[in-house]
Amino acid sequence: MAGKTLYDKLWDDHLVKQRDDGSALIYIDRQLLHEVTSPQAFEGLRLAGRKPWRIDANIATPDHNVPTTDRDKGIDGIVDPVSRTQVETLDKNCDEFGILEFKIKDQRQGIVHVIGPEQGATLPGMSIVCGDSHTSTHGAFGCLAHGIGTSEVEHVLATQCLVQKKMKNMLVKVNGKLGPGVTGKDVVLAIIGKIGTAGGTGYAIEFGGEAIRGLSMEGRMTICNMSIEAGARVGMVAVDDTTIDYVKGRPFAPKGETWDKAVDYWRTLHSDDDAVFDKVVELDGSAIMPQVSWGTSPEMVTGVDGAVPDPAREEDPIKREGIVRALKYMGLQPNQKITDIQLDRVFIGSCTNSRIEDLREAAAVVKGRKVSPSLKQAMVVPGSGLVKAQAEQEGLDKIFIEAGLEWRDPGCSMCLAMNADKLGQGEHCASTSNRNFEGRQGFGGRTHLVSPGMAAAAAVTGHFVDVRELMH
Amino acid sequence: MRAFTQHQGIVAPMDRSNVDTDMIIPKQFLKSIKRTGFGPNLFDELRYLDEGKPDQDCSERPLNPDFVLNQDRYKGASVLLARSNFGCGSSREHAPWALDDFGFRVIIAPSFADIFYNNCFKNGLLPIVLPEEVVDQLFREAEKNEGYQLTVDLQAKTVTTPSGESFSFDVDDFRRHCLLNGLDDIGVTLEDADLIRDYEEKRRQTAPWLFNAGN
């Protein structure tokens, strides 16, 4: 019999019941809650007269709607009354059911996918869900983690289980070493560019190979975060010393004898040598260069030395039509060089790239330089209150402010523009976020997805430039 | 949940692949704490020429005449014909809520994004996967014939054209069962409450760190 993949092991460990019809009940160890996708779930519970199954499996925080200025005002700082109601509703629901919540003024508040790992509430081998598609982030810890809809949030609250059907296994192997200035973000954009936005549909992806093993936990989180942009709900990396060292000492991590026992188990969380994958994709990590998206889907991406494609050269009529539509929306010309794209704003933040290493990477580039006068705005939004505090302790805030970037309070911010941070119509933005869909960062806004270093390089030059040319 | 057995309705063809959930319902409308009322803002940025705002009277807004749902011939459509990877992007269930609130009951496409596909079933909405060439044929027929309707039978797992041509589709037995009977799947899961408790007890012994409330 063939060995098991990491996904097979995680599935088996969480299987409560295999039903005859092919569906299965899977136990959920951790649910993360935020204000946008939970209110209707709590309402559903109340209407059905149900209680949460296991209160301590849930952790909540407001992130999507929170303003990134005037945090000391708390909820009163939310100008939009509809946004305020949503955040107040989360507080009310968590208070009523006794769910642990890091409220808006708590230093532990932040983007759900940043705070889970930061608190050690994300532990290797867990099954983790959240009403947010970027829950795949937690797979970096060898977790079975994926986004769910609101009905499933309610299902997990009520039963601690999900009805699932097993996915297929895919291995994405990134061989070789990454060059300097090339990050997890560039790797995942290159993967999406290769397999497409539906390439991972129906699969749980395991990311492996020398380049992945060489990444820090934060780099791995960036890669797993964007699995969903390749169509895969689940993205994972096997547990190794890097994983275990990261988890150690965090508030929710086990201690003493339990720690030792947990580590013994965690070390089994990798695919067996003879495991069989339904699909294997290989990339040469040493050939990946800094990436920039030019279109309105994350698969519309190229190296910084590249150019916008010419639809006339695309043979597939549906793809050609997609390129024509994207170029029109983005205001770009066929064959235009990526480095000739002029920018209006720069956003460094989001659950993809708002952790301390991302901020260090950006600060290293802007240090001693100034934001280009051609830009309207360049902002840095740390992923959590604790990331913010750490960055300030290291003096990164001063580097950003001196260079002319705005230093904000934590939240999802301009990644999806549910709060006040958004693009104006027609504006081009170098963004470290995860989606370049039409209107994502604001009505008519034009998003280019890049790494934090590339966003910082764009901030000081006003257009895209290969970050490696600016590295000290 | 509302049951789904059979449905016949006008087909609206949306000829565009990778329709994402931001497109289906833009983020400014996700601030609602209700499950209803999203219909007027379905496909907001494609449907209207101005920028949509929450709690706005959409009847006064300028319509985009080129958008399929604004054309008279597709008025009252309840079957959405779409291209590959429909519903990609975020997990927002507001997307199926908006499609449902608008009046759609069935979405047919060559492929769907996983989370969106799953969310549809929770709301009495039936997503149907048909082969690319069949979808191409349905697009041609729907565009050619005004008032074109399809009949969907979930019991028989078939889609039938006005000429009587029938195509069968696959759907998971459990999802089909829940949809046909309008079952609340939380209720179904809770029938196994003892099994869940047994599993939990075993895990408390073998992996106690999973039950640590932190400090």
XYZ file of C-alpha atoms in Angstrom:
687
model
C 0.000 0.000 0.000
C 1.274 3.455 -0.876
C 2.175 5.857 1.901
C 0.031 8.785 2.927
C 0.260 12.392 1.900
C 0.184 15.097 4.557
C -3.412 15.815 3.554
C -4.349 12.120 3.908
C -2.925 12.108 7.443
C -4.745 15.282 8.468
C -7.978 13.999 6.979
C -7.738 10.649 8.778
C -6.936 12.325 12.106
C -10.066 14.484 11.906
C -12.500 11.959 10.520
C -15.480 11.513 12.838
C -17.639 9.548 10.440
C -17.395 8.327 6.885
C -20.861 8.147 5.386
C -21.931 5.661 2.752
C -22.779 8.422 0.271
C -19.126 9.559 0.084
C -19.498 12.525 2.414
C -17.756 12.639 5.778
C -17.955 14.410 9.101
C -14.681 16.195 9.850
C -13.906 17.568 13.307
C -12.788 21.206 13.502
C -10.212 22.111 16.161
C -10.256 25.862 15.696
C -12.656 28.399 14.236
C -11.618 32.007 13.694
C -14.429 34.551 13.504
C -14.604 38.095 12.160
C -17.367 40.653 11.808
C -18.323 40.226 8.129
C -19.205 36.547 7.768
C -20.362 35.699 11.300
C -23.450 37.823 12.157
C -25.861 35.706 10.098
C -24.344 32.525 11.583
C -24.961 33.675 15.159
C -28.455 34.784 14.146
C -29.069 31.317 12.663
C -28.000 29.685 15.935
C -30.398 31.846 17.889
C -33.295 31.262 15.504
C -32.834 27.501 15.792
C -32.394 27.697 19.574
C -28.913 26.133 19.381
C -25.818 26.766 21.494
C -22.169 26.681 20.362
C -20.792 23.150 20.715
C -17.376 24.110 22.102
C -16.852 27.751 23.043
C -13.062 27.530 23.530
C -12.468 26.347 19.957
C -13.427 29.836 18.732
C -11.425 33.057 18.634
C -12.778 36.284 17.181
C -11.484 39.688 16.120
C -12.820 42.531 13.971
C -10.575 43.164 10.966
C -12.342 43.860 7.652
C -14.186 47.050 8.648
C -11.857 48.612 11.167
C -10.354 52.018 10.409
C -6.563 52.208 10.269
C -6.350 55.608 11.960
C -7.383 56.893 15.383
C -7.429 53.457 16.978
C -7.575 55.023 20.430
C -11.157 56.059 19.672
C -12.132 52.382 19.418
C -15.518 51.682 17.853
C -16.347 55.402 17.929
C -13.598 55.866 15.361
C -15.647 53.964 12.742
C -17.342 56.714 10.745
C -19.524 54.511 8.526
C -22.580 53.540 10.647
C -23.093 50.250 8.768
C -19.483 49.191 9.417
C -19.847 50.194 13.037
C -22.975 48.069 13.453
C -21.131 45.049 12.093
C -18.251 45.432 14.557
C -20.677 46.069 17.432
C -22.626 42.962 16.434
C -19.479 40.825 16.658
C -18.757 42.210 20.145
C -22.336 41.544 21.225
C -22.344 37.985 19.870
C -18.989 37.103 21.447
C -20.035 38.593 24.785
C -23.352 36.747 24.730
C -21.842 33.349 23.922
C -18.641 33.829 25.933
C -16.299 33.605 22.932
C -12.776 34.995 23.303
C -12.515 38.143 21.203
C -9.610 40.514 20.670
C -11.657 43.686 20.448
C -10.786 46.741 18.421
C -8.636 48.374 21.113
C -6.875 45.173 22.228
C -3.222 45.092 21.198
C -3.777 41.486 20.067
C -6.402 42.624 17.530
C -5.422 42.208 13.899
C -6.173 40.336 10.706
C -7.492 36.865 11.683
C -4.849 35.091 9.620
C -2.074 37.068 11.285
C -3.252 36.702 14.875
C -3.950 32.937 14.797
C -0.291 32.005 14.202
C 0.959 34.921 16.304
C -0.946 33.687 19.360
C -0.082 30.032 18.807
C -3.824 29.507 18.351
C -2.784 27.949 15.055
C -0.919 24.759 15.937
C 0.491 22.105 13.601
C -1.948 19.349 12.737
C -5.065 21.330 13.582
C -8.135 21.572 11.404
C -8.903 25.277 11.133
C -11.769 27.120 9.470
C -12.888 30.705 9.140
C -15.486 32.477 7.041
C -12.724 33.802 4.845
C -11.097 32.170 1.837
C -7.579 33.098 2.961
C -7.826 30.651 5.862
C -5.535 28.496 3.723
C -2.762 30.643 5.283
C -2.697 28.380 8.359
C -1.774 25.396 6.190
C 1.804 26.698 6.456
C 1.848 24.955 9.860
C 0.872 21.558 8.473
C -2.783 22.310 9.254
C -5.900 21.338 7.363
C -7.196 24.884 6.983
C -9.719 26.345 4.599
C -12.294 29.057 4.091
C -16.005 28.385 4.521
C -19.252 30.251 3.928
C -21.499 31.642 6.637
C -23.825 28.600 6.729
C -20.777 26.474 7.499
C -19.624 28.942 10.161
C -22.980 28.264 11.797
C -22.552 24.525 11.233
C -19.174 24.537 12.992
C -20.464 26.693 15.829
C -23.346 24.251 16.358
C -21.608 20.906 15.808
C -17.800 21.463 15.800
C -17.863 19.523 12.522
C -18.133 20.075 8.797
C -19.619 17.841 6.137
C -16.816 17.356 3.633
C -15.804 15.278 0.692
C -12.156 14.388 0.405
C -10.218 16.454 -2.096
C -7.529 15.226 -4.465
C -3.824 15.601 -3.665
C -1.530 17.951 -5.553
C 2.168 18.526 -4.921
C 3.692 21.787 -6.038
C 7.417 21.346 -5.808
C 9.638 24.394 -6.015
C 13.170 23.166 -6.608
C 16.449 25.006 -6.098
C 17.189 28.147 -4.129
C 15.431 31.478 -4.520
C 17.604 34.380 -5.618
C 18.122 37.447 -3.396
C 15.115 39.793 -3.427
C 12.798 36.950 -4.468
C 10.187 36.139 -1.820
C 7.316 33.797 -1.023
C 5.002 36.265 -2.750
C 6.925 35.976 -6.007
C 6.912 32.189 -5.722
C 3.158 31.956 -5.242
C 2.432 34.461 -8.022
C 4.687 32.438 -10.329
C 2.827 29.250 -9.352
C -0.567 30.862 -10.056
C 0.765 32.204 -13.349
C 1.767 28.652 -14.268
C -1.286 26.612 -13.166
C -3.967 29.325 -13.488
C -6.707 30.507 -11.113
C -8.600 27.231 -11.466
C -5.515 24.993 -11.596
C -5.984 23.869 -7.996
C -9.774 23.530 -7.981
C -10.764 20.301 -6.250
C -7.256 19.757 -4.855
C -5.507 20.183 -1.540
C -2.076 21.516 -2.484
C 1.090 20.654 -0.615
C 3.971 23.022 -1.295
C 7.348 21.319 -1.098
C 10.858 21.336 -2.491
C 14.085 23.030 -1.470
C 12.856 26.581 -2.036
C 9.825 26.074 0.260
C 11.934 24.368 2.946
C 14.273 27.359 2.829
C 11.489 29.844 3.572
C 10.624 31.209 7.010
C 7.150 30.535 8.456
C 6.051 33.966 7.282
C 7.132 33.237 3.715
C 5.301 29.908 3.848
C 2.171 31.640 5.151
C 2.276 34.037 2.196
C 2.363 31.073 -0.188
C -0.415 29.083 1.506
C -2.476 32.277 1.826
C -2.785 32.547 -1.943
C -3.570 28.859 -2.607
C -7.166 29.953 -3.079
C -6.032 32.272 -5.882
C -4.934 29.083 -7.644
C -8.398 27.623 -6.961
C -7.317 25.362 -4.062
C -9.138 25.832 -0.773
C -6.314 24.087 1.067
C -2.577 24.803 0.826
C -0.072 23.135 3.151
C 3.591 22.856 4.041
C 5.003 19.911 5.998
C 6.152 20.464 9.583
C 9.901 20.843 10.209
C 12.195 22.598 12.709
C 11.228 25.984 11.271
C 7.586 25.276 12.145
C 8.283 24.017 15.642
C 10.704 26.859 16.491
C 8.078 29.405 15.407
C 5.331 27.906 17.577
C 7.388 27.506 20.746
C 6.546 29.870 23.590
C 3.448 31.419 22.022
C 0.473 32.064 24.353
C -1.709 29.158 23.162
C 1.143 26.719 22.528
C 1.478 23.732 24.861
C 4.166 23.702 27.534
C 6.233 21.189 29.500
C 5.434 17.529 28.935
C 2.498 18.303 26.689
C 4.841 20.281 24.444
C 7.158 17.298 24.065
C 4.255 15.008 23.294
C 2.883 17.475 20.750
C 6.272 17.838 19.038
C 6.542 14.052 18.688
C 3.213 14.053 16.881
C 3.935 17.158 14.811
C 7.107 15.555 13.446
C 4.929 12.951 11.716
C 3.124 15.659 9.742
C 4.745 15.273 6.350
C 3.960 13.199 3.281
C 5.477 9.730 3.336
C 8.274 9.128 0.825
C 6.116 6.704 -1.136
C 2.954 8.841 -1.005
C 1.155 9.211 -4.319
C -0.183 12.556 -5.519
C -2.936 12.888 -8.133
C -0.981 15.712 -9.710
C 2.571 17.040 -9.413
C 3.735 20.434 -10.660
C 7.413 21.425 -10.561
C 9.011 24.851 -10.778
C 12.630 25.949 -10.800
C 12.871 28.330 -7.843
C 16.183 29.799 -8.983
C 14.530 31.010 -12.202
C 11.720 32.935 -10.448
C 12.118 36.689 -10.556
C 10.149 39.446 -8.819
C 6.574 39.246 -10.101
C 4.009 41.925 -11.028
C 0.377 41.285 -11.973
C -0.848 43.308 -14.949
C -4.486 42.165 -15.242
C -7.667 41.531 -13.295
C -7.006 37.948 -12.241
C -3.998 36.763 -10.196
C -2.965 34.449 -13.057
C -2.365 37.564 -15.191
C 1.159 38.000 -13.925
C 4.698 38.254 -15.263
C 8.277 38.954 -14.178
C 9.234 42.600 -13.622
C 11.407 42.407 -16.759
C 8.362 41.389 -18.796
C 5.646 43.170 -20.715
C 1.870 43.292 -20.864
C 0.726 40.567 -23.301
C -0.618 41.212 -26.757
C -4.106 39.673 -27.096
C -3.537 39.288 -30.830
C -1.045 36.531 -29.992
C -3.510 34.541 -27.852
C -5.141 31.707 -29.790
C -7.857 30.698 -27.309
C -10.827 33.048 -28.003
C -12.128 33.073 -24.401
C -8.640 33.856 -23.043
C -8.134 36.511 -25.730
C -11.395 38.178 -24.784
C -10.296 38.045 -21.121
C -6.998 39.811 -21.950
C -8.747 42.485 -24.039
C -11.205 43.150 -21.213
C -8.440 43.245 -18.593
C -6.274 45.664 -20.593
C -9.244 47.970 -21.103
C -10.086 47.930 -17.393
C -6.434 48.389 -16.397
C -5.784 51.141 -18.945
C -2.727 49.328 -20.337
C -1.426 48.822 -23.878
C -0.382 45.486 -25.402
C 3.409 44.978 -25.157
C 3.779 47.836 -22.645
C 6.803 47.228 -20.409
C 5.940 46.464 -16.775
C 8.521 49.038 -15.637
C 6.656 51.703 -17.642
C 3.480 51.364 -15.565
C 3.053 54.587 -13.579
C 1.499 54.305 -10.122
C -0.804 56.453 -8.012
C -0.765 54.614 -4.697
C 1.166 51.950 -2.826
C -0.374 49.621 -0.240
C 1.753 47.439 2.013
C -0.438 45.210 4.166
C -3.141 42.449 4.072
C -3.218 38.852 5.380
C -0.752 37.992 2.609
C 2.034 40.435 3.508
C 1.657 42.416 6.740
C 3.883 40.472 9.103
C 7.111 41.700 10.650
C 9.400 40.241 7.976
C 7.288 41.888 5.265
C 7.669 45.235 7.003
C 11.412 44.721 7.470
C 11.761 43.887 3.781
C 9.895 47.052 2.746
C 11.733 49.252 5.263
C 15.122 48.047 4.004
C 14.234 49.334 0.540
C 12.787 52.739 1.497
C 15.444 53.509 4.122
C 17.179 56.771 3.252
C 14.916 57.310 0.246
C 11.758 59.348 -0.311
C 8.350 58.413 -1.692
C 8.105 59.613 -5.289
C 6.286 62.973 -5.544
C 4.215 61.511 -8.393
C 2.370 59.262 -5.906
C -0.800 60.345 -4.130
C -0.273 57.992 -1.235
C 1.871 55.173 0.097
C 0.690 53.396 3.213
C 1.856 50.631 5.509
C -0.780 48.715 7.473
C 0.660 46.199 9.960
C -1.237 42.918 10.334
C -1.821 43.158 14.071
C -1.276 45.373 17.083
C 1.613 43.140 18.099
C 3.255 43.377 14.663
C 2.875 47.147 14.924
C 4.499 47.214 18.358
C 7.364 44.995 17.192
C 7.971 47.189 14.145
C 8.020 50.310 16.336
C 10.453 48.667 18.698
C 12.747 48.057 15.717
C 12.312 51.644 14.507
C 10.674 50.606 11.223
C 7.850 53.110 11.726
C 10.390 55.954 11.727
C 11.986 54.694 8.512
C 8.586 54.591 6.790
C 7.453 57.972 8.094
C 10.767 59.620 7.207
C 10.479 58.268 3.672
C 6.948 59.680 3.411
C 4.843 56.533 3.882
C 1.838 56.573 6.183
C 2.105 54.335 9.248
C -1.352 52.983 10.098
C -3.239 50.836 12.612
C -3.892 47.113 11.924
C -6.698 45.698 9.777
C -7.536 44.379 6.295
C -7.645 47.931 4.987
C -7.119 48.518 1.280
C -6.867 44.835 0.397
C -10.628 44.892 -0.045
C -11.505 48.471 0.838
C -14.374 47.781 3.208
C -13.108 50.528 5.464
C -12.188 54.077 4.407
C -8.929 53.054 2.661
C -9.599 52.700 -1.053
C -8.468 53.525 -4.581
C -10.085 56.205 -6.718
C -11.376 55.407 -10.190
C -8.590 54.631 -12.656
C -5.829 54.767 -10.051
C -2.978 52.237 -10.295
C -1.811 50.684 -7.039
C 1.231 48.552 -6.241
C -0.290 46.325 -3.599
C 1.040 43.497 -1.441
C -2.479 42.051 -1.179
C -3.880 38.935 -2.868
C -6.568 39.902 -5.405
C -6.503 42.180 -8.420
C -10.170 41.685 -9.339
C -12.079 44.592 -10.885
C -13.132 47.024 -8.182
C -11.480 45.004 -5.413
C -9.567 47.961 -3.911
C -12.189 50.538 -4.823
C -14.620 51.268 -7.670
C -12.601 51.449 -10.909
C -9.310 50.927 -9.033
C -6.403 49.140 -10.748
C -4.432 46.703 -8.614
C -0.982 45.280 -9.300
C 0.027 42.460 -6.955
C 3.646 42.480 -5.792
C 5.915 41.575 -2.868
C 6.570 44.082 -0.044
C 10.048 44.832 -1.424
C 8.644 45.468 -4.904
C 5.903 47.697 -3.452
C 8.526 49.663 -1.525
C 10.677 50.019 -4.646
C 7.617 51.253 -6.556
C 6.893 53.747 -3.771
C 10.267 55.455 -4.084
C 10.361 55.492 -7.878
C 6.688 56.034 -8.788
C 6.686 53.112 -11.207
C 7.625 49.426 -11.151
C 11.302 48.687 -10.883
C 13.219 45.505 -10.109
C 13.714 45.693 -6.331
C 17.108 44.033 -6.732
C 18.416 47.227 -8.344
C 17.656 49.100 -5.111
C 18.948 46.597 -2.613
C 21.924 47.687 -0.514
C -33.796 25.390 3.777
C -36.022 25.718 0.720
C -36.300 22.436 -1.171
C -35.353 22.101 -4.830
C -36.905 19.404 -6.964
C -37.702 20.730 -10.433
C -37.383 24.105 -12.044
C -38.164 25.653 -15.392
C -37.083 29.195 -16.212
C -35.697 31.783 -18.614
C -31.961 31.504 -19.255
C -29.621 34.515 -19.021
C -26.227 33.851 -20.698
C -23.264 35.557 -19.026
C -20.423 35.101 -21.471
C -17.366 35.656 -19.321
C -15.035 33.235 -17.535
C -13.586 33.618 -14.014
C -16.534 35.633 -12.679
C -15.356 36.333 -9.116
C -17.390 36.880 -5.978
C -16.287 40.546 -5.813
C -18.025 40.903 -9.156
C -21.123 39.040 -7.989
C -21.508 41.224 -4.894
C -18.982 44.024 -4.229
C -17.628 44.444 -0.713
C -19.501 47.596 0.250
C -22.664 45.482 0.416
C -21.154 42.901 2.767
C -21.682 45.202 5.717
C -25.257 44.033 6.147
C -25.893 41.705 9.072
C -28.855 40.087 7.243
C -29.087 37.302 4.650
C -31.566 39.066 2.379
C -31.815 42.238 0.324
C -28.685 41.717 -1.809
C -30.581 41.244 -5.131
C -30.580 44.892 -6.282
C -26.772 44.919 -5.957
C -26.083 41.617 -7.725
C -23.280 42.271 -10.270
C -23.432 45.922 -9.163
C -20.366 47.207 -11.030
C -21.391 45.535 -14.282
C -25.057 46.353 -13.994
C -24.954 50.068 -13.165
C -22.844 52.871 -14.583
C -22.300 54.640 -11.257
C -20.668 53.534 -8.013
C -23.084 51.628 -5.793
C -23.510 52.469 -2.135
C -25.220 50.468 0.599
C -28.841 51.360 1.426
C -29.326 53.232 -1.849
C -32.504 53.175 -3.971
C -31.191 51.325 -7.048
C -34.284 52.057 -9.173
C -32.964 55.577 -9.876
C -29.461 54.502 -10.880
C -28.174 54.592 -14.505
C -28.159 51.088 -15.986
C -25.428 49.685 -18.217
C -27.443 48.808 -21.371
C -24.791 46.314 -22.509
C -25.090 44.106 -19.443
C -27.057 40.925 -20.063
C -29.413 41.197 -17.088
C -30.479 44.695 -18.189
C -31.792 43.458 -21.532
C -35.571 43.091 -21.759
C -35.412 39.672 -23.325
C -33.768 38.207 -20.186
C -36.200 39.818 -17.754
C -37.336 37.376 -15.087
C -34.432 34.990 -15.795
C -33.980 32.315 -13.142
C -31.312 30.158 -14.806
C -27.857 31.712 -15.132
C -25.678 30.276 -17.860
C -22.026 30.983 -17.112
C -18.448 30.186 -18.130
C -15.655 28.339 -16.361
C -14.459 28.956 -12.783
C -17.642 30.825 -11.857
C -17.626 32.165 -8.280
C -13.852 32.251 -7.763
C -12.364 34.414 -5.043
C -13.699 35.037 -1.584
C -15.844 32.716 0.534
C -18.611 35.307 0.980
C -21.966 33.570 1.087
C -23.397 36.954 0.156
C -22.711 35.859 -3.447
C -25.296 33.036 -3.498
C -27.585 35.164 -1.297
C -27.491 37.911 -3.950
C -28.127 35.481 -6.832
C -31.008 33.940 -4.912
C -32.464 37.297 -3.906
C -32.381 38.400 -7.551
C -34.413 35.338 -8.507
C -31.882 32.811 -9.786
C -32.481 29.179 -8.829
C -29.979 27.425 -11.092
C -26.479 28.264 -12.346
C -24.986 26.221 -15.170
C -21.264 26.390 -15.972
C -18.402 24.134 -17.148
C -16.773 24.572 -13.704
C -17.236 26.397 -10.399
C -14.892 27.528 -7.645
C -15.105 25.097 -4.700
C -16.301 27.362 -1.888
C -18.933 29.103 -3.995
C -20.224 25.762 -5.289
C -20.616 24.522 -1.735
C -22.286 27.729 -0.538
C -24.989 27.455 -3.232
C -26.289 24.164 -1.852
C -26.732 25.708 1.588
C -29.197 28.163 0.112
C -31.448 26.105 -2.105
C -29.550 27.221 -5.200
C -28.477 24.498 -7.636
C -25.085 24.823 -9.401
C -24.834 22.421 -12.346
C -21.611 21.413 -14.083
C -22.024 20.500 -17.750
C -19.265 19.795 -20.303
C -17.808 22.806 -22.098
C -19.290 21.824 -25.485
C -22.779 21.455 -23.994
C -22.476 24.861 -22.327
C -21.344 26.294 -25.696
C -24.438 24.836 -27.336
C -26.735 26.248 -24.631
C -25.104 29.684 -25.065
C -25.806 29.576 -28.801
C -29.408 28.501 -28.297
C -30.120 31.019 -25.516
C -28.682 33.902 -27.538
C -30.551 32.879 -30.675
C -34.009 32.249 -29.217
C -35.782 34.939 -27.234
C -37.607 33.535 -24.193
C -35.346 30.449 -24.188
C -36.057 28.278 -21.158
C -34.435 25.224 -19.590
C -36.024 22.603 -17.369
C -33.969 21.196 -14.535
C -34.917 18.016 -12.691
C -32.801 17.298 -9.625
C -34.435 13.932 -8.967
C -33.542 12.725 -12.465
C -30.340 14.869 -12.612
C -31.172 16.251 -16.038
C -31.273 19.565 -17.882
C -33.750 19.629 -20.782
C -33.898 22.126 -23.657
C -37.140 23.385 -25.298
C -36.545 20.935 -28.157
C -36.553 18.051 -25.703
C -32.824 17.388 -25.788
C -31.707 16.225 -22.376
C -28.307 16.365 -20.633
C -27.553 14.563 -17.398
C -25.342 16.004 -14.671
C -23.570 14.730 -11.565
C -24.203 15.878 -8.037
C -23.107 14.456 -4.660
C -25.742 12.192 -3.139
C -25.696 13.946 0.219
C -26.102 17.413 -1.262
C -28.831 16.203 -3.570
C -30.648 14.529 -0.702
C -30.531 17.705 1.431
C -31.668 19.883 -1.449
C -34.498 17.600 -2.575
C -35.850 17.458 0.958
C -34.989 20.989 2.051
C -33.018 19.547 4.988
C -31.173 21.568 7.595
C -27.788 19.834 7.492
C -26.919 20.971 11.031
C -29.847 18.855 12.183
C -28.520 15.907 10.159
C -25.033 16.277 11.703
C -26.440 16.507 15.225
C -27.966 13.049 14.763
C -24.353 11.929 15.183
C -23.764 13.988 18.336
C -22.643 10.885 20.279
C -20.006 10.069 17.670
C -18.722 13.642 17.814
C -18.496 13.461 21.611
C -16.652 10.121 21.449
C -14.160 11.514 18.952
C -13.655 14.605 21.097
C -13.061 12.571 24.245
C -10.474 10.433 22.489
C -8.678 13.522 21.188
C -8.637 15.111 24.631
C -6.617 12.096 25.756
C -4.279 11.766 22.786
C -3.849 15.455 21.861
C -4.667 17.569 24.937
C -2.943 20.644 23.479
C -5.859 21.028 21.070
C -8.096 21.889 24.003
C -5.879 24.547 25.552
C -7.738 27.822 25.961
C -4.487 29.814 26.073
C -3.307 32.357 28.582
